[in-house]
Amino acid sequence: MSAASQARRLKGPEELEIVAFERGHFSSFSACGIPYWVSGDVPGRDALIARTPEEHRARSIDLRMRTEVTEIDVEGQRVRTRELPDGSGRDARSGPEHDSKADSGSGSGSGGTERWTSFDKLVVATGARPVRPPLPGIDAPGVHGVQTLDDGQALLDTLTGSGGGRAVVVGAGYIGVEMAEALLKRGYEVTVVHRDEEPMATLDPDMGRLVREAMTGMGITVVGGAAVSAIRTDGDGSARAVATDDAEYPADVVVLGIGVEPETGPARAAGLPVGAHGGLLTDRSMRVRGYENIWAGGDCVEVLDLISGAERHIALGTHANKHGQIIGANVAGGYATFPGVVGTAVSKVCELEIARTGLREKDAHRAGLQFVTATIESTNSAGYYPGAAPMTVKMLAERRTGRLLGAQIVGREGAAKRVDVAAVALTAGMSVEAMTMLDLGYAPPFSPVWDPVLVAARRATAVVRKAGA
Amino acid sequence: MSAASQARRLKGPEELEIVAFERGHFSSFSACGIPYWVSGDVPGRDALIARTPEEHRARSIDLRMRTEVTEIDVEGQRVRTRELPDGSGRDARSGPEHDSKADSGSGSGSGGTERWTSFDKLVVATGARPVRPPLPGIDAPGVHGVQTLDDGQALLDTLTGSGGGRAVVVGAGYIGVEMAEALLKRGYEVTVVHRDEEPMATLDPDMGRLVREAMTGMGITVVGGAAVSAIRTDGDGSARAVATDDAEYPADVVVLGIGVEPETGPARAAGLPVGAHGGLLTDRSMRVRGYENIWAGGDCVEVLDLISGAERHIALGTHANKHGQIIGANVAGGYATFPGVVGTAVSKVCELEIARTGLREKDAHRAGLQFVTATIESTNSAGYYPGAAPMTVKMLAERRTGRLLGAQIVGREGAAKRVDVAAVALTAGMSVEAMTMLDLGYAPPFSPVWDPVLVAARRATAVVRKAGA
């Protein structure tokens, strides 16, 4: 919808007809906001809806809700769609039917009306689907994903009836730790079960350890190195425990936070190129590689990691929105390109802030980069300022050149967004030595006289120098 | 002392003798912390002392307190010093006298023992002195500067006896607004009198207006465009009002926050080069221009503004500390350079956060740069996240090239340090268009899906494009 909106901004309805198909019940919403809705911080579902179908339609975007694209006919420049139950294709509030010129045929398949719609230009934005390992009991009532607003509502409906119970979160990535916070706030006894050595495996384990220690301090039970083998169910079939090879963790509610994978179904079936991580491959203008009139963006594509030089799959709304802008501009006959990512991500669990950008140690190894690391402790404000809290910053710098390769931060208020300094420095290809002289904002409420990022850069510079050639 | 410490880190006492002269009562303290000590946020003076004379001496730095350098003999490679009252040159706690080899002569002048001390290498770090216009009553009891710890103590001693009264702050720069907050917290009725159109003249007036409106909302009376003509005094000679050409503002306490100017006395007298702003001029290695063995840094020098290409005087601890590192390295036979500044500064007044970097409109004009501006409003977190608060970001971008020239931010929590993104982008010479694709940290508690800095960059990009060639 971001691509559609941007294209509409640049070309009016007389110049460009825009038809959008959405399989679900909602057109534009913040999936990232679901944990805060579950926690009670966000009062209701509607707050997470960025734009309703009616709002899109008011801007002359012919949005067909509950309509799934089942096939892409690349040669014939048309897509086959199927209407899903409880959707009329356009909802009752959308006003008089708009007889789209693009509707070139129709048929009837299983589950709803099928029809073909032709296109001059196609945008694939099919997103990602949650990883759902084929474990016994995984589909039992009481096992919740948190990918869609319907997922969130289903989880909330459960919680309303069972506050004060036991919750098990499977997975300790961003969604996992954010859901742990949410359930803690809802009065649950929370256990997080995950397979890696430390939680937040998007950090190096030495930084993940700090997250585990803080989570444990909040009263969250963190079980690492644990592969879930089954969800145990009650007599009535609903989830009652999460089982690993070694133990069983009783649960009134189970939340799955084990990541997502690109949803590329009809695009892949149509022969569009897919990379090692399962995402569609695009060129710089977000056009699908080798296709003149098909673009793809958001959680269904792979993106170029500017530091490793390799493709990655990163499902994150901020990238998806940028892709939408770029695709919309190009589809409307303009020109825009997506340079790639450096892999920045921030999160929090209660008061703890967590951030990373660039490469972890294992990413750098994999990319063939030799590096040194430096880790420092500092504070988020001048040490004497009330509420000054510790912050740990780790940096990776390339051997010899001293070029910044990555940064990770764990701390309290003001820790997470400091990673943006490293993100911009990575983008600019700065050395850690150049970073030591960055003119960052200083005042006692905001930083020690040497910002923690500068302290880390100084340490890393010293390590690079000591390592020599 | 930062230079001395860094030099000592690199060279032991057997290789390098270090003698330091300090005119005042304290060697290493945070002047920036004084407002928070006055406000009561910082419990006591000692919290602001970074390192005591004894700590410096324990690292074999021969620190002579209350000793003023009165003359620099460049040819003879020696400085003349004078001991000031209530200082023994080294305080009683410093242990047995160290008979420095550098002491090559002594004499006796007005006010204390005079002596000459020879040097191989000299570092000038004489700092800045508060601007104190020659107004009637300016030296009256009840008129306070806030430059030194002694100033802070004197002000605090006054407040203890007169809480609940009326305070007038002269000047509305960083110190002025921070002191306004401090005095407000101490229960005073606060009036800020300043000469510019809007407070925080380091911002453009349209952004300064937001600061004024917020300050007014906090109950601070802000009087702009007002030139102070006198401090009116009581029968007993103490300050009782601040007078401008048009009005009189009753005051139980008056605080001067009208900036500082470089303190270069003996250096200037010795013929060392001084720039248009009164600061010593140095080369890239912080060596005084034209002098092989004299370095200068901190508030007494001018620094290169990387964006305008001109020299500026910026009295800020974070620059002074960097200078110290660089001078220390060079004096110890190493190699380090200071690249210059982009002019970043952050501050807060109660909940309001204020930040700037790069050039204001008038700076850009003065530098011969043609530019466009863009101002946007956004929020510090996702709009639906509890406590989301407005943030205004203004950007200046060069005409044609779209290169970022400056950014200013006014908002609530999380506003100020966002300017660091712009500071790094300025250092890297990024265009606002390149900035729109920066991979900044996103999660609902920390940012909307488009960070306000990205939104501003997008707007600025559109304005640059619209302005054309």
Tab-separated table of N, CA, C and O in Angstrom, chain A residues 256-292:
chain	number	residue	atom	x	y	z
A	256	LEU	N	4.494	-17.977	19.906
A	256	LEU	CA	5.574	-18.313	18.984
A	256	LEU	C	6.227	-17.033	18.477
A	256	LEU	O	5.560	-16.176	17.894
A	257	GLY	N	7.522	-16.927	18.716
A	257	GLY	CA	8.257	-15.760	18.208
A	257	GLY	C	9.536	-16.238	17.571
A	257	GLY	O	10.621	-15.809	17.945
A	258	ILE	N	9.390	-17.146	16.630
A	258	ILE	CA	10.586	-17.770	16.052
A	258	ILE	C	10.846	-17.306	14.631
A	258	ILE	O	11.416	-18.013	13.821
A	259	GLY	N	10.434	-16.088	14.370
A	259	GLY	CA	10.828	-15.482	13.102
A	259	GLY	C	9.864	-15.740	11.972
A	259	GLY	O	8.853	-16.429	12.115
A	260	VAL	N	10.209	-15.142	10.851
A	260	VAL	CA	9.364	-15.233	9.665
A	260	VAL	C	10.224	-15.616	8.474
A	260	VAL	O	11.446	-15.525	8.521
A	261	GLU	N	9.549	-16.071	7.417
A	261	GLU	CA	10.255	-16.344	6.160
A	261	GLU	C	9.460	-15.714	5.016
A	261	GLU	O	8.253	-15.501	5.141
A	262	PRO	N	10.150	-15.386	3.916
A	262	PRO	CA	9.456	-14.682	2.832
A	262	PRO	C	8.279	-15.508	2.311
A	262	PRO	O	8.381	-16.718	2.169
A	263	GLU	N	7.185	-14.832	2.038
A	263	GLU	CA	5.988	-15.435	1.433
A	263	GLU	C	6.037	-15.090	-0.046
A	263	GLU	O	5.834	-13.938	-0.416
A	264	THR	N	6.353	-16.061	-0.869
A	264	THR	CA	6.551	-15.745	-2.286
A	264	THR	C	5.713	-16.617	-3.210
A	264	THR	O	5.846	-16.531	-4.446
A	265	GLY	N	4.849	-17.480	-2.633
A	265	GLY	CA	4.054	-18.466	-3.364
A	265	GLY	C	3.890	-18.266	-4.862
A	265	GLY	O	4.665	-18.819	-5.658
A	266	PRO	N	2.913	-17.460	-5.312
A	266	PRO	CA	2.639	-17.360	-6.744
A	266	PRO	C	3.798	-16.771	-7.533
A	266	PRO	O	3.999	-17.124	-8.707
A	267	ALA	N	4.602	-15.902	-6.892
A	267	ALA	CA	5.733	-15.297	-7.605
A	267	ALA	C	6.777	-16.358	-7.919
A	267	ALA	O	7.311	-16.439	-9.034
A	268	ARG	N	7.070	-17.178	-6.941
A	268	ARG	CA	8.034	-18.253	-7.135
A	268	ARG	C	7.507	-19.255	-8.167
A	268	ARG	O	8.253	-19.695	-9.056
A	269	ALA	N	6.203	-19.570	-8.059
A	269	ALA	CA	5.599	-20.517	-9.013
A	269	ALA	C	5.673	-19.985	-10.442
A	269	ALA	O	5.799	-20.750	-11.397
A	270	ALA	N	5.647	-18.665	-10.564
A	270	ALA	CA	5.703	-18.057	-11.896
A	270	ALA	C	7.131	-17.968	-12.419
A	270	ALA	O	7.364	-17.474	-13.517
A	271	GLY	N	8.091	-18.418	-11.616
A	271	GLY	CA	9.473	-18.438	-12.076
A	271	GLY	C	10.286	-17.218	-11.707
A	271	GLY	O	11.446	-17.073	-12.124
A	272	LEU	N	9.736	-16.332	-10.913
A	272	LEU	CA	10.509	-15.153	-10.507
A	272	LEU	C	11.686	-15.607	-9.632
A	272	LEU	O	11.564	-16.551	-8.853
A	273	PRO	N	12.843	-14.932	-9.743
A	273	PRO	CA	14.049	-15.416	-9.079
A	273	PRO	C	13.997	-15.249	-7.559
A	273	PRO	O	13.588	-14.206	-7.057
A	274	VAL	N	14.443	-16.306	-6.883
A	274	VAL	CA	14.419	-16.336	-5.421
A	274	VAL	C	15.837	-16.634	-4.945
A	274	VAL	O	16.547	-17.427	-5.566
A	275	GLY	N	16.266	-15.978	-3.864
A	275	GLY	CA	17.630	-16.132	-3.374
A	275	GLY	C	17.776	-17.221	-2.325
A	275	GLY	O	16.840	-17.979	-2.049
A	276	ALA	N	18.951	-17.273	-1.736
A	276	ALA	CA	19.308	-18.322	-0.780
A	276	ALA	C	18.444	-18.279	0.476
A	276	ALA	O	18.303	-19.279	1.181
A	277	HIS	N	17.878	-17.135	0.775
A	277	HIS	CA	17.056	-17.006	1.979
A	277	HIS	C	15.572	-17.088	1.661
A	277	HIS	O	14.734	-16.829	2.511
A	278	GLY	N	15.259	-17.415	0.399
A	278	GLY	CA	13.861	-17.607	0.034
A	278	GLY	C	13.132	-16.354	-0.391
A	278	GLY	O	11.920	-16.388	-0.648
A	279	GLY	N	13.848	-15.246	-0.464
A	279	GLY	CA	13.193	-13.995	-0.857
A	279	GLY	C	13.399	-13.702	-2.332
A	279	GLY	O	14.366	-14.155	-2.952
A	280	LEU	N	12.501	-12.915	-2.901
A	280	LEU	CA	12.643	-12.498	-4.297
A	280	LEU	C	13.880	-11.612	-4.429
A	280	LEU	O	14.251	-10.888	-3.504
A	281	LEU	N	14.505	-11.685	-5.608
A	281	LEU	CA	15.713	-10.903	-5.859
A	281	LEU	C	15.374	-9.732	-6.768
A	281	LEU	O	14.704	-9.901	-7.782
A	282	THR	N	15.843	-8.576	-6.388
A	282	THR	CA	15.535	-7.373	-7.171
A	282	THR	C	16.810	-6.655	-7.579
A	282	THR	O	17.884	-6.922	-7.033
A	283	ASP	N	16.658	-5.705	-8.507
A	283	ASP	CA	17.787	-4.845	-8.837
A	283	ASP	C	17.730	-3.609	-7.944
A	283	ASP	O	16.967	-3.566	-6.993
A	284	ARG	N	18.544	-2.629	-8.256
A	284	ARG	CA	18.635	-1.430	-7.408
A	284	ARG	C	17.324	-0.642	-7.358
A	284	ARG	O	17.063	0.052	-6.391
A	285	SER	N	16.544	-0.739	-8.425
A	285	SER	CA	15.294	0.023	-8.470
A	285	SER	C	14.138	-0.788	-7.898
A	285	SER	O	12.982	-0.389	-8.026
A	286	MET	N	14.449	-1.921	-7.262
A	286	MET	CA	13.467	-2.834	-6.669
A	286	MET	C	12.640	-3.550	-7.744
A	286	MET	O	11.587	-4.110	-7.449
A	287	ARG	N	13.182	-3.596	-8.953
A	287	ARG	CA	12.538	-4.355	-10.014
A	287	ARG	C	13.039	-5.791	-9.892
A	287	ARG	O	14.229	-6.016	-9.624
A	288	VAL	N	12.143	-6.747	-10.044
A	288	VAL	CA	12.560	-8.146	-9.948
A	288	VAL	C	13.592	-8.423	-11.043
A	288	VAL	O	13.390	-8.046	-12.206
A	289	ARG	N	14.692	-9.040	-10.656
A	289	ARG	CA	15.805	-9.221	-11.583
A	289	ARG	C	15.386	-9.946	-12.850
A	289	ARG	O	14.853	-11.054	-12.792
A	290	GLY	N	15.605	-9.293	-13.962
A	290	GLY	CA	15.299	-9.909	-15.238
A	290	GLY	C	13.899	-9.615	-15.748
A	290	GLY	O	13.531	-10.060	-16.825
A	291	TYR	N	13.130	-8.870	-14.998
A	291	TYR	CA	11.744	-8.574	-15.414
A	291	TYR	C	11.583	-7.061	-15.568
A	291	TYR	O	11.872	-6.312	-14.637
A	292	GLU	N	11.114	-6.655	-16.734
A	292	GLU	CA	11.002	-5.224	-17.019
A	292	GLU	C	9.875	-4.543	-16.263
A	292	GLU	O	9.968	-3.370	-15.925
